[in-house]
């Protein structure tokens, strides 16, 4: 269990936008704004789990056409080929571009599947109140945030390929509708990651104190008063 006091028990709240730490509203139903940036203050992101699930389910649905629909249409002299993600990886491998094939396969198949599975694991752990491995789950969330910056790698590769391979009637490459669906999957998984509140991982560790310890808790020295709502603190 966590021995250190938490911000909620100290009557403090942090702004998600600018990071300012200040006194929480006295009434739970009272809506306050950050004096520094004007953003609404919340102890936890509103409807974080529901919104993350909505984005994640939409990403799973769109991942099907992203793999079924063609993502690339190439023309070489009189030969025209239409490739999906998997067939494109196979074609790159057969042509000897194994390094590009590995990059496209990793960014288009491995990373999205692992990211969707990891997000689902985090959401299920929060909903079921898991108390095991909170540090590892928090680290997993940070990894998902980092991967989000590289999720469009294969889309950039196709865009670069379309730009380079332009030789008039001899060769021509254009993107297909599958790349639009895959781009939507990437955006939706990023929104799901941003909607999830990692602080919910630690909320399951909050255990109310036993009744026998109530007197000892009240006899402890008072904590310093938190700053007023309008007072800025260094961050």
Short mmCIF file of C-alpha atoms in Angstrom, two decimals:
data_model
loop_
_atom_site.label_atom_id
_atom_site.label_comp_id
_atom_site.label_asym_id
_atom_site.label_seq_id
_atom_site.Cartn_x
_atom_site.Cartn_y
_atom_site.Cartn_z
CA UNK A 1 0.00 0.00 0.00
CA UNK A 2 1.01 3.61 -0.49
CA UNK A 3 2.33 5.23 2.71
CA UNK A 4 2.74 8.74 1.35
CA UNK A 5 -0.20 11.17 1.55
CA UNK A 6 -2.01 11.85 -1.68
CA UNK A 7 -3.14 15.16 -3.12
CA UNK A 8 -6.82 14.25 -2.65
CA UNK A 9 -6.32 13.62 1.09
CA UNK A 10 -4.49 16.95 1.41
CA UNK A 11 -7.31 18.86 -0.27
CA UNK A 12 -5.22 19.66 -3.34
CA UNK A 13 -6.01 19.41 -7.01
CA UNK A 14 -3.85 19.77 -10.10
CA UNK A 15 -4.73 21.43 -13.38
CA UNK A 16 -4.49 19.03 -16.34
CA UNK A 17 -3.67 21.86 -18.72
CA UNK A 18 -0.86 23.82 -17.03
CA UNK A 19 0.03 21.67 -13.99
CA UNK A 20 -0.81 24.28 -11.33
CA UNK A 21 -1.43 22.74 -7.88
CA UNK A 22 -4.03 24.49 -5.73
CA UNK A 23 -6.83 23.98 -3.21
CA UNK A 24 -9.68 21.76 -4.37
CA UNK A 25 -13.24 23.15 -4.39
CA UNK A 26 -14.93 22.76 -1.02
CA UNK A 27 -18.11 21.24 -2.47
CA UNK A 28 -17.87 18.28 -4.87
CA UNK A 29 -20.53 19.75 -7.13
CA UNK A 30 -18.74 23.10 -7.34
CA UNK A 31 -17.00 23.67 -10.67
CA UNK A 32 -13.85 25.76 -10.42
CA UNK A 33 -11.48 27.07 -13.05
CA UNK A 34 -7.73 27.28 -12.98
CA UNK A 35 -6.64 30.84 -12.15
CA UNK A 36 -3.61 30.48 -14.42
CA UNK A 37 -5.07 29.10 -17.68
CA UNK A 38 -8.83 29.12 -17.09
CA UNK A 39 -9.32 25.38 -17.65
CA UNK A 40 -11.94 23.49 -15.65
CA UNK A 41 -10.56 21.68 -12.61
CA UNK A 42 -11.33 17.98 -12.09
CA UNK A 43 -9.91 15.47 -9.63
CA UNK A 44 -10.12 12.92 -12.45
CA UNK A 45 -10.86 13.38 -16.13
CA UNK A 46 -14.65 13.26 -16.59
CA UNK A 47 -15.92 9.97 -18.08
CA UNK A 48 -12.32 8.90 -18.75
CA UNK A 49 -13.07 5.17 -18.91
CA UNK A 50 -16.24 5.50 -21.02
CA UNK A 51 -14.61 7.83 -23.55
CA UNK A 52 -11.51 5.67 -23.81
CA UNK A 53 -13.66 2.58 -24.42
CA UNK A 54 -15.66 4.41 -27.10
CA UNK A 55 -12.54 5.46 -28.99
CA UNK A 56 -10.98 2.03 -28.58
CA UNK A 57 -14.04 0.13 -29.85
CA UNK A 58 -14.27 2.47 -32.85
CA UNK A 59 -10.59 1.81 -33.59
CA UNK A 60 -11.16 -1.97 -33.46
CA UNK A 61 -14.09 -1.67 -35.89
CA UNK A 62 -12.12 0.44 -38.36
CA UNK A 63 -9.09 -1.83 -38.11
CA UNK A 64 -10.99 -4.44 -40.14
CA UNK A 65 -11.42 -2.33 -43.31
CA UNK A 66 -7.91 -0.96 -42.78
CA UNK A 67 -6.58 -4.48 -43.38
CA UNK A 68 -9.15 -5.59 -45.98
CA UNK A 69 -9.31 -2.56 -48.26
CA UNK A 70 -6.37 -1.76 -50.56
CA UNK A 71 -3.87 0.74 -49.21
CA UNK A 72 -1.70 1.06 -52.33
CA UNK A 73 -2.28 0.91 -56.08
CA UNK A 74 0.86 0.76 -58.21
CA UNK A 75 1.28 0.73 -61.99
CA UNK A 76 4.48 -0.36 -63.74
CA UNK A 77 4.32 -0.13 -67.53
CA UNK A 78 1.26 -2.29 -68.30
CA UNK A 79 1.12 -4.11 -64.97
CA UNK A 80 -1.21 -2.83 -62.22
CA UNK A 81 -1.22 -4.23 -58.68
CA UNK A 82 -3.52 -3.43 -55.78
CA UNK A 83 -2.14 -4.27 -52.34
CA UNK A 84 -3.55 -4.43 -48.85
CA UNK A 85 -1.27 -4.04 -45.83
CA UNK A 86 -0.37 -7.74 -45.66
CA UNK A 87 0.00 -8.22 -49.41
CA UNK A 88 2.11 -5.08 -49.57
CA UNK A 89 4.43 -6.48 -46.90
CA UNK A 90 4.72 -9.74 -48.85
CA UNK A 91 5.44 -7.86 -52.09
CA UNK A 92 8.15 -5.78 -50.43
CA UNK A 93 9.72 -8.92 -49.00
CA UNK A 94 9.64 -10.71 -52.35
CA UNK A 95 11.20 -7.68 -54.07
CA UNK A 96 14.14 -7.77 -51.65
CA UNK A 97 13.11 -4.75 -49.57
CA UNK A 98 12.98 -6.81 -46.38
CA UNK A 99 13.92 -3.85 -44.17
CA UNK A 100 10.98 -1.76 -45.43
CA UNK A 101 8.73 -4.82 -45.17
CA UNK A 102 9.66 -5.26 -41.51
CA UNK A 103 9.02 -1.57 -40.79
CA UNK A 104 5.61 -1.59 -42.47
CA UNK A 105 4.60 -4.87 -40.81
CA UNK A 106 5.67 -3.65 -37.37
CA UNK A 107 3.99 -0.26 -37.68
CA UNK A 108 0.82 -1.53 -39.41
CA UNK A 109 0.14 -4.86 -37.69
CA UNK A 110 2.22 -5.41 -34.55
CA UNK A 111 2.02 -1.94 -32.99
CA UNK A 112 -1.74 -1.34 -33.47
CA UNK A 113 -2.65 -4.79 -32.12
CA UNK A 114 -0.38 -4.44 -29.09
CA UNK A 115 -1.60 -0.89 -28.46
CA UNK A 116 -5.26 -1.91 -28.60
CA UNK A 117 -4.60 -4.87 -26.31
CA UNK A 118 -2.64 -2.77 -23.81
CA UNK A 119 -5.34 -0.10 -23.67
CA UNK A 120 -8.01 -2.73 -23.14
CA UNK A 121 -5.92 -4.24 -20.33
CA UNK A 122 -5.56 -0.87 -18.59
CA UNK A 123 -9.28 -0.13 -18.88
CA UNK A 124 -10.25 -3.55 -17.55
CA UNK A 125 -7.81 -3.22 -14.66
CA UNK A 126 -9.32 0.11 -13.65
CA UNK A 127 -12.91 -1.08 -13.96
CA UNK A 128 -12.24 -4.23 -11.94
CA UNK A 129 -10.17 -2.44 -9.29
CA UNK A 130 -6.97 -4.41 -9.75
CA UNK A 131 -4.35 -3.70 -7.07
CA UNK A 132 -1.52 -5.71 -8.59
CA UNK A 133 1.47 -4.16 -10.38
CA UNK A 134 0.34 -0.51 -10.40
CA UNK A 135 3.84 0.74 -11.26
CA UNK A 136 4.07 -1.59 -14.24
CA UNK A 137 0.65 -0.51 -15.50
CA UNK A 138 1.56 3.15 -15.11
CA UNK A 139 4.79 2.48 -17.02
CA UNK A 140 2.77 0.72 -19.72
CA UNK A 141 0.62 3.82 -20.11
CA UNK A 142 3.71 6.00 -20.55
CA UNK A 143 4.97 3.59 -23.23
CA UNK A 144 1.64 3.90 -25.06
CA UNK A 145 1.95 7.67 -24.97
CA UNK A 146 5.44 7.45 -26.45
CA UNK A 147 4.37 5.03 -29.19
CA UNK A 148 1.61 7.43 -30.20
CA UNK A 149 4.23 9.79 -31.64
CA UNK A 150 5.35 7.08 -34.08
CA UNK A 151 1.98 5.55 -34.96
CA UNK A 152 1.83 7.19 -38.40
CA UNK A 153 5.16 5.76 -39.52
CA UNK A 154 3.76 3.51 -42.24
CA UNK A 155 1.42 6.27 -43.46
CA UNK A 156 4.47 8.50 -43.87
CA UNK A 157 6.27 5.68 -45.70
CA UNK A 158 3.42 5.34 -48.19
CA UNK A 159 3.26 9.10 -48.66
CA UNK A 160 7.02 9.15 -49.32
CA UNK A 161 6.68 6.27 -51.76
CA UNK A 162 3.88 8.03 -53.63
CA UNK A 163 6.02 11.17 -53.86
CA UNK A 164 9.15 9.40 -55.09
CA UNK A 165 7.63 6.94 -57.56
CA UNK A 166 6.28 9.26 -60.22
CA UNK A 167 7.63 8.44 -63.66
CA UNK A 168 4.65 9.31 -65.84
CA UNK A 169 3.38 6.35 -67.84
CA UNK A 170 6.19 4.03 -66.71
CA UNK A 171 5.35 3.87 -63.00
CA UNK A 172 2.68 5.39 -60.83
CA UNK A 173 1.71 4.84 -57.19
CA UNK A 174 -1.38 6.14 -55.42
CA UNK A 175 -2.84 5.46 -51.95
CA UNK A 176 -6.03 3.43 -51.53
CA UNK A 177 -9.05 3.74 -49.24
CA UNK A 178 -7.51 1.37 -46.71
CA UNK A 179 -4.93 3.97 -45.72
CA UNK A 180 -7.75 6.34 -44.73
CA UNK A 181 -9.24 3.69 -42.44
CA UNK A 182 -5.83 2.95 -40.96
CA UNK A 183 -5.18 6.64 -40.35
CA UNK A 184 -8.50 6.80 -38.50
CA UNK A 185 -7.45 3.81 -36.38
CA UNK A 186 -4.23 5.58 -35.43
CA UNK A 187 -6.06 8.78 -34.48
CA UNK A 188 -8.70 6.90 -32.46
CA UNK A 189 -6.10 4.94 -30.48
CA UNK A 190 -4.27 8.18 -29.72
CA UNK A 191 -7.54 9.76 -28.51
CA UNK A 192 -8.24 6.69 -26.38
CA UNK A 193 -4.80 7.01 -24.78
CA UNK A 194 -5.30 10.72 -24.15
CA UNK A 195 -8.78 10.14 -22.67
CA UNK A 196 -7.58 7.55 -20.16
CA UNK A 197 -6.61 8.94 -16.75
CA UNK A 198 -3.60 7.02 -15.36
CA UNK A 199 -4.38 8.28 -11.85
CA UNK A 200 -7.29 5.82 -11.82
CA UNK A 201 -4.70 3.05 -11.56
CA UNK A 202 -3.72 4.25 -8.10
CA UNK A 203 -7.27 4.89 -6.88
CA UNK A 204 -7.81 1.15 -6.42
CA UNK A 205 -5.06 1.17 -3.74
CA UNK A 206 -7.03 3.54 -1.53
CA UNK A 207 -8.19 1.51 1.48
CA UNK A 208 -10.23 3.20 4.24
CA UNK A 209 -8.58 3.20 7.64
CA UNK A 210 -9.93 0.71 10.25
CA UNK A 211 -12.28 2.02 12.95
CA UNK A 212 -9.71 1.28 15.68
CA UNK A 213 -7.24 3.67 14.05
CA UNK A 214 -9.69 6.57 13.83
CA UNK A 215 -8.59 8.08 17.15
CA UNK A 216 -4.93 7.85 16.23
CA UNK A 217 -5.63 9.53 12.91
CA UNK A 218 -7.36 12.47 14.55
CA UNK A 219 -4.62 12.84 17.14
CA UNK A 220 -1.89 13.29 14.52
CA UNK A 221 -0.49 16.79 13.95
CA UNK A 222 -2.48 18.86 11.47
CA UNK A 223 -1.15 19.12 7.95
CA UNK A 224 -0.14 22.51 6.54
CA UNK A 225 -3.03 24.40 4.98
CA UNK A 226 -3.06 24.14 1.19
CA UNK A 227 -2.80 27.33 -0.86
CA UNK A 228 -5.86 29.31 -1.77
CA UNK A 229 -7.56 28.77 -5.10
CA UNK A 230 -6.20 31.98 -6.53
CA UNK A 231 -2.60 31.56 -5.37
CA UNK A 232 -0.09 30.34 -7.92
CA UNK A 233 2.55 27.88 -6.78
CA UNK A 234 5.80 27.08 -8.51
CA UNK A 235 5.59 23.85 -10.49
#
